Every structure is written in structure tokens, then in C-alpha cells.
PDB file of C-alpha atoms in Angstrom:
ATOM      1  CA  MET A   1     115.610 159.218 111.483  1.00 88.00           C
ATOM      2  CA  PHE A   2     118.300 161.739 110.546  1.00 91.00           C
ATOM      3  CA  LEU A   3     120.958 159.144 111.490  1.00 95.00           C
ATOM      4  CA  TYR A   4     119.321 156.783 109.137  1.00 96.00           C
ATOM      5  CA  ARG A   5     119.225 159.258 106.378  1.00 95.00           C
ATOM      6  CA  ALA A   6     122.965 159.852 106.774  1.00 96.00           C
ATOM      7  CA  TYR A   7     123.505 156.039 106.584  1.00 97.00           C
ATOM      8  CA  ILE A   8     121.660 156.071 103.251  1.00 96.00           C
ATOM      9  CA  ALA A   9     123.789 159.004 101.944  1.00 96.00           C
ATOM     10  CA  GLN A  10     126.924 157.124 102.717  1.00 97.00           C
ATOM     11  CA  ARG A  11     125.341 154.115 100.882  1.00 95.00           C
ATOM     12  CA  LYS A  12     125.234 151.901 103.917  1.00 96.00           C
ATOM     13  CA  TYR A  13     121.685 150.585 103.213  1.00 95.00           C
ATOM     14  CA  GLY A  14     122.249 147.244 104.974  1.00 95.00           C
ATOM     15  CA  VAL A  15     122.600 149.156 108.189  1.00 96.00           C
ATOM     16  CA  VAL A  16     119.203 150.884 107.812  1.00 95.00           C
ATOM     17  CA  LEU A  17     117.544 147.789 106.744  1.00 95.00           C
ATOM     18  CA  ASP A  18     118.766 145.543 109.541  1.00 95.00           C
ATOM     19  CA  ASP A  19     117.918 148.369 112.202  1.00 95.00           C
ATOM     20  CA  ILE A  20     114.646 149.441 111.227  1.00 95.00           C
ATOM     21  CA  ASN A  21     112.117 146.666 111.616  1.00 91.00           C
ATOM     22  CA  PRO A  22     108.754 146.510 110.365  1.00 81.00           C
ATOM     23  CA  GLY A  23     106.838 147.714 113.407  1.00 87.00           C
ATOM     24  CA  ALA A  24     108.828 150.944 113.842  1.00 91.00           C
ATOM     25  CA  ALA A  25     107.463 154.418 113.484  1.00 90.00           C
ATOM     26  CA  PRO A  26     106.219 155.513 110.084  1.00 88.00           C
ATOM     27  CA  GLU A  27     108.952 158.094 109.654  1.00 91.00           C
ATOM     28  CA  LEU A  28     111.518 155.287 109.959  1.00 94.00           C
ATOM     29  CA  GLN A  29     109.265 152.862 107.754  1.00 92.00           C
ATOM     30  CA  ALA A  30     109.756 155.640 104.877  1.00 92.00           C
ATOM     31  CA  VAL A  31     113.576 155.841 105.244  1.00 95.00           C
ATOM     32  CA  ARG A  32     113.778 151.936 105.421  1.00 95.00           C
ATOM     33  CA  MET A  33     111.472 152.105 102.066  1.00 94.00           C
ATOM     34  CA  LEU A  34     114.130 154.479 100.530  1.00 96.00           C
ATOM     35  CA  ALA A  35     117.199 152.153 101.502  1.00 96.00           C
ATOM     36  CA  LYS A  36     115.206 149.238 100.197  1.00 95.00           C
ATOM     37  CA  TYR A  37     114.793 150.799  97.021  1.00 96.00           C
ATOM     38  CA  LEU A  38     118.426 152.091  96.611  1.00 96.00           C
ATOM     39  CA  SER A  39     119.979 148.558  97.840  1.00 95.00           C
ATOM     40  CA  SER A  40     118.725 146.283  95.071  1.00 90.00           C
ATOM     41  CA  GLU A  41     117.990 147.361  91.518  1.00 91.00           C
ATOM     42  CA  ASP A  42     115.846 144.096  91.206  1.00 92.00           C
ATOM     43  CA  GLN A  43     113.375 145.366  93.873  1.00 89.00           C
ATOM     44  CA  ARG A  44     113.098 149.072  92.709  1.00 93.00           C
ATOM     45  CA  TYR A  45     109.867 148.330  90.652  1.00 93.00           C
ATOM     46  CA  ALA A  46     108.245 146.484  93.635  1.00 93.00           C
ATOM     47  CA  THR A  47     109.286 149.152  96.046  1.00 93.00           C
ATOM     48  CA  ILE A  48     107.793 151.956  93.838  1.00 94.00           C
ATOM     49  CA  ALA A  49     104.608 150.000  93.678  1.00 93.00           C
ATOM     50  CA  GLU A  50     104.659 149.591  97.375  1.00 90.00           C
ATOM     51  CA  MET A  51     105.200 153.291  97.974  1.00 91.00           C
ATOM     52  CA  GLU A  52     102.471 154.257  95.551  1.00 90.00           C
ATOM     53  CA  LYS A  53      99.916 151.746  97.010  1.00 89.00           C
ATOM     54  CA  LYS A  54     100.523 153.637 100.442  1.00 84.00           C
ATOM     55  CA  MET A  55     100.031 156.887  98.807  1.00 83.00           C
ATOM     56  CA  ALA A  56      96.922 155.616  97.031  1.00 82.00           C
ATOM     57  CA  LYS A  57      95.480 154.491 100.593  1.00 80.00           C
ATOM     58  CA  SER A  58      96.105 157.638 102.584  1.00 69.00           C
ATOM     59  CA  VAL A  59      99.032 159.731 103.302  1.00 68.00           C
ATOM     60  CA  ASP A  60      99.579 161.600 106.376  1.00 71.00           C
ATOM     61  CA  ILE A  61     100.733 164.845 105.078  1.00 70.00           C
ATOM     62  CA  ASN A  62     102.113 165.597 108.431  1.00 76.00           C
ATOM     63  CA  ASN A  63     104.615 162.741 107.711  1.00 84.00           C
ATOM     64  CA  ARG A  64     107.160 164.946 105.875  1.00 91.00           C
ATOM     65  CA  THR A  65     109.585 162.027 105.945  1.00 92.00           C
ATOM     66  CA  PHE A  66     107.366 159.939 103.865  1.00 92.00           C
ATOM     67  CA  LEU A  67     106.890 162.545 101.301  1.00 93.00           C
ATOM     68  CA  LEU A  68     110.729 163.440 101.069  1.00 95.00           C
ATOM     69  CA  MET A  69     111.428 159.818 100.631  1.00 95.00           C
ATOM     70  CA  ALA A  70     108.758 158.976  97.994  1.00 95.00           C
ATOM     71  CA  ALA A  71     109.902 162.206  96.108  1.00 96.00           C
ATOM     72  CA  SER A  72     113.493 160.931  96.311  1.00 96.00           C
ATOM     73  CA  MET A  73     112.592 157.644  94.816  1.00 96.00           C
ATOM     74  CA  TYR A  74     110.739 159.307  91.999  1.00 96.00           C
ATOM     75  CA  LEU A  75     113.736 161.673  91.386  1.00 96.00           C
ATOM     76  CA  TYR A  76     115.928 158.477  90.940  1.00 95.00           C
ATOM     77  CA  GLU A  77     113.389 157.049  88.515  1.00 95.00           C
ATOM     78  CA  GLN A  78     113.727 160.782  86.608  1.00 95.00           C
ATOM     79  CA  ASN A  79     110.061 161.198  87.338  1.00 96.00           C
ATOM     80  CA  THR A  80     109.987 164.844  88.261  1.00 97.00           C
ATOM     81  CA  ASP A  81     106.300 165.398  87.955  1.00 96.00           C
ATOM     82  CA  SER A  82     105.433 162.760  90.408  1.00 95.00           C
ATOM     83  CA  ALA A  83     108.062 164.050  92.632  1.00 96.00           C
ATOM     84  CA  LEU A  84     106.878 167.580  92.646  1.00 97.00           C
ATOM     85  CA  ARG A  85     103.020 166.259  93.029  1.00 94.00           C
ATOM     86  CA  THR A  86     104.198 164.483  96.321  1.00 93.00           C
ATOM     87  CA  LEU A  87     106.309 167.359  97.687  1.00 94.00           C
ATOM     88  CA  HIS A  88     103.208 169.778  97.006  1.00 93.00           C
ATOM     89  CA  GLN A  89     101.429 167.817  99.673  1.00 88.00           C
ATOM     90  CA  GLY A  90     103.604 168.941 102.320  1.00 86.00           C
ATOM     91  CA  GLU A  91     104.293 172.564 103.304  1.00 88.00           C
ATOM     92  CA  CYS A  92     107.301 171.906 105.548  1.00 93.00           C
ATOM     93  CA  LEU A  93     110.603 173.719 104.788  1.00 96.00           C
ATOM     94  CA  GLU A  94     112.393 170.663 103.599  1.00 96.00           C
ATOM     95  CA  CYS A  95     109.676 169.895 101.028  1.00 96.00           C
ATOM     96  CA  MET A  96     109.829 173.406  99.655  1.00 97.00           C
ATOM     97  CA  ALA A  97     113.723 173.178  99.395  1.00 97.00           C
ATOM     98  CA  MET A  98     113.481 169.832  97.516  1.00 97.00           C
ATOM     99  CA  SER A  99     110.972 171.342  95.180  1.00 97.00           C
ATOM    100  CA  ILE A 100     113.268 174.407  94.563  1.00 98.00           C
ATOM    101  CA  GLN A 101     115.908 171.850  93.687  1.00 97.00           C
ATOM    102  CA  ILE A 102     113.667 170.252  91.177  1.00 97.00           C
ATOM    103  CA  PHE A 103     112.529 173.568  89.595  1.00 98.00           C
ATOM    104  CA  LEU A 104     116.235 174.798  89.375  1.00 97.00           C
ATOM    105  CA  LYS A 105     117.102 171.321  87.605  1.00 96.00           C
ATOM    106  CA  LEU A 106     114.340 171.781  85.031  1.00 97.00           C
ATOM    107  CA  ASP A 107     115.397 175.476  84.418  1.00 96.00           C
ATOM    108  CA  ARG A 108     112.197 177.009  85.970  1.00 97.00           C
ATOM    109  CA  LEU A 109     113.597 179.753  87.862  1.00 97.00           C
ATOM    110  CA  ASP A 110     110.386 181.470  87.927  1.00 97.00           C
ATOM    111  CA  LEU A 111     108.715 178.637  89.987  1.00 97.00           C
ATOM    112  CA  ALA A 112     111.789 178.330  92.076  1.00 98.00           C
ATOM    113  CA  ARG A 113     111.259 181.714  93.000  1.00 97.00           C
ATOM    114  CA  LYS A 114     107.831 181.341  93.741  1.00 97.00           C
ATOM    115  CA  GLU A 115     108.477 178.472  95.920  1.00 97.00           C
ATOM    116  CA  LEU A 116     111.363 180.456  97.791  1.00 97.00           C
ATOM    117  CA  LYS A 117     108.833 183.277  98.420  1.00 97.00           C
ATOM    118  CA  LYS A 118     106.654 180.711 100.447  1.00 96.00           C
ATOM    119  CA  MET A 119     109.692 179.755 102.287  1.00 97.00           C
ATOM    120  CA  HIS A 120     110.509 183.320 103.115  1.00 97.00           C
ATOM    121  CA  GLU A 121     106.915 183.753 104.483  1.00 96.00           C
ATOM    122  CA  GLN A 122     107.200 180.684 106.535  1.00 96.00           C
ATOM    123  CA  ASP A 123     110.649 181.260 108.187  1.00 95.00           C
ATOM    124  CA  GLU A 124     113.012 183.425 106.346  1.00 93.00           C
ATOM    125  CA  ASP A 125     115.943 182.952 108.992  1.00 94.00           C
ATOM    126  CA  ALA A 126     115.821 179.238 108.738  1.00 96.00           C
ATOM    127  CA  THR A 127     118.998 177.770 107.394  1.00 95.00           C
ATOM    128  CA  LEU A 128     117.316 175.654 104.741  1.00 96.00           C
ATOM    129  CA  THR A 129     115.536 178.918 103.643  1.00 97.00           C
ATOM    130  CA  GLN A 130     119.006 180.815 103.460  1.00 97.00           C
ATOM    131  CA  LEU A 131     120.491 177.829 101.502  1.00 97.00           C
ATOM    132  CA  SER A 132     117.597 177.725  99.081  1.00 97.00           C
ATOM    133  CA  THR A 133     117.792 181.650  98.522  1.00 97.00           C
ATOM    134  CA  ALA A 134     121.760 180.997  97.794  1.00 97.00           C
ATOM    135  CA  TRP A 135     120.884 178.241  95.192  1.00 97.00           C
ATOM    136  CA  VAL A 136     118.222 180.521  93.531  1.00 98.00           C
ATOM    137  CA  ASN A 137     120.658 183.483  93.363  1.00 97.00           C
ATOM    138  CA  LEU A 138     123.312 181.292  91.786  1.00 97.00           C
ATOM    139  CA  ALA A 139     120.759 180.174  89.069  1.00 97.00           C
ATOM    140  CA  MET A 140     119.770 184.019  88.603  1.00 96.00           C
ATOM    141  CA  GLY A 141     123.485 184.770  88.050  1.00 94.00           C
ATOM    142  CA  GLY A 142     124.763 188.617  87.663  1.00 94.00           C
ATOM    143  CA  ASP A 143     124.529 190.696  90.675  1.00 93.00           C
ATOM    144  CA  LYS A 144     122.866 187.746  92.569  1.00 95.00           C
ATOM    145  CA  LEU A 145     126.137 185.753  92.365  1.00 96.00           C
ATOM    146  CA  GLN A 146     127.516 188.023  95.200  1.00 96.00           C
ATOM    147  CA  ASP A 147     124.575 187.721  97.270  1.00 96.00           C
ATOM    148  CA  ALA A 148     124.858 183.872  97.081  1.00 96.00           C
ATOM    149  CA  TYR A 149     128.605 184.195  97.993  1.00 96.00           C
ATOM    150  CA  TYR A 150     127.522 186.317 101.115  1.00 96.00           C
ATOM    151  CA  ILE A 151     124.975 183.665 102.349  1.00 96.00           C
ATOM    152  CA  PHE A 152     127.517 180.708 101.930  1.00 96.00           C
ATOM    153  CA  GLN A 153     130.144 182.975 103.602  1.00 96.00           C
ATOM    154  CA  GLU A 154     127.793 183.740 106.441  1.00 94.00           C
ATOM    155  CA  MET A 155     126.774 180.035 106.709  1.00 93.00           C
ATOM    156  CA  ALA A 156     130.526 179.022 106.750  1.00 93.00           C
ATOM    157  CA  ASP A 157     131.202 181.538 109.580  1.00 92.00           C
ATOM    158  CA  LYS A 158     128.473 180.109 111.734  1.00 84.00           C
TER     159      LYS A 158
END
């Protein structure tokens, strides 16, 4: 799954669409859906409709990949409300980190800090939690800039 997400980041949508068949695991289907959405502007509306249809039926909240891919599609559509609603269903660190990114984009530092607190309660030593802490510190500015620098420096040293 991470390999295919890396292909999407490299804009190699065809590789993902060719490799993942319709009978693949649900996590891979979610990644394929994002690749399909990004590969063709003509199919974007249909792909969003397909994703929303799947969400309306029933979403396995344990399938964090589906939640992340659906939120990504909403973000590409500039629909931050739906993206946040989708991410709120999952309680994984990745969903929380993406929520923090959205809150920071919306200049809602208060909500980003609240979400970061949840991340710290779940696993404060996780790399994703540390990275999110650095993002929030950057947004806060002032003395927190130095803290963010130290976090990034420590991550670089590892």
C-alpha cells in the first residue's frame, strides 16, 4: 500500500491503476480510487460520486487508508469540511496528522493544538506525532520556532 501511495506522489497513476485489480484488498482499492481521481480530470466527478456512495453504504472505520484517500480527494476539491468529517471517523495518528494540516491551512491553531493533544495521548513518541508537533510549533511562532527546529534536527539525526 505504501509503495502505491509513493507512486501516486510521483504522479505515476498508471502504475497504480494497472497493478491494483478490482478484486484487491479494500486498502488497495482506496489507493486505486485516489489514483483514478488524479489520473483524469474528466473522471473526477464520477470518482467522487463513487467514493461518496461507498461512504454512504458503510465505511469500515478501521480502514484508515480509505478515510485518508477520501479526505485527500476532498482536499483536492477544496472541500475541507468534508475532509475533516471523513478524518474525524478514524482515530489513527495519520488521520489526526492530516486533520492538523487542514486546521493549520485554515489558520485554526486552536483546533490543531487540540488534535495534537489527542496525538500525544495516543503515542507521543511516534514520528508522526513529533512531526505534527513541529508543524504546530512553526505555526505558533515565537519561542516555539526553536522547539520546532530541535524536533526537525533530532529527526534528521535519526
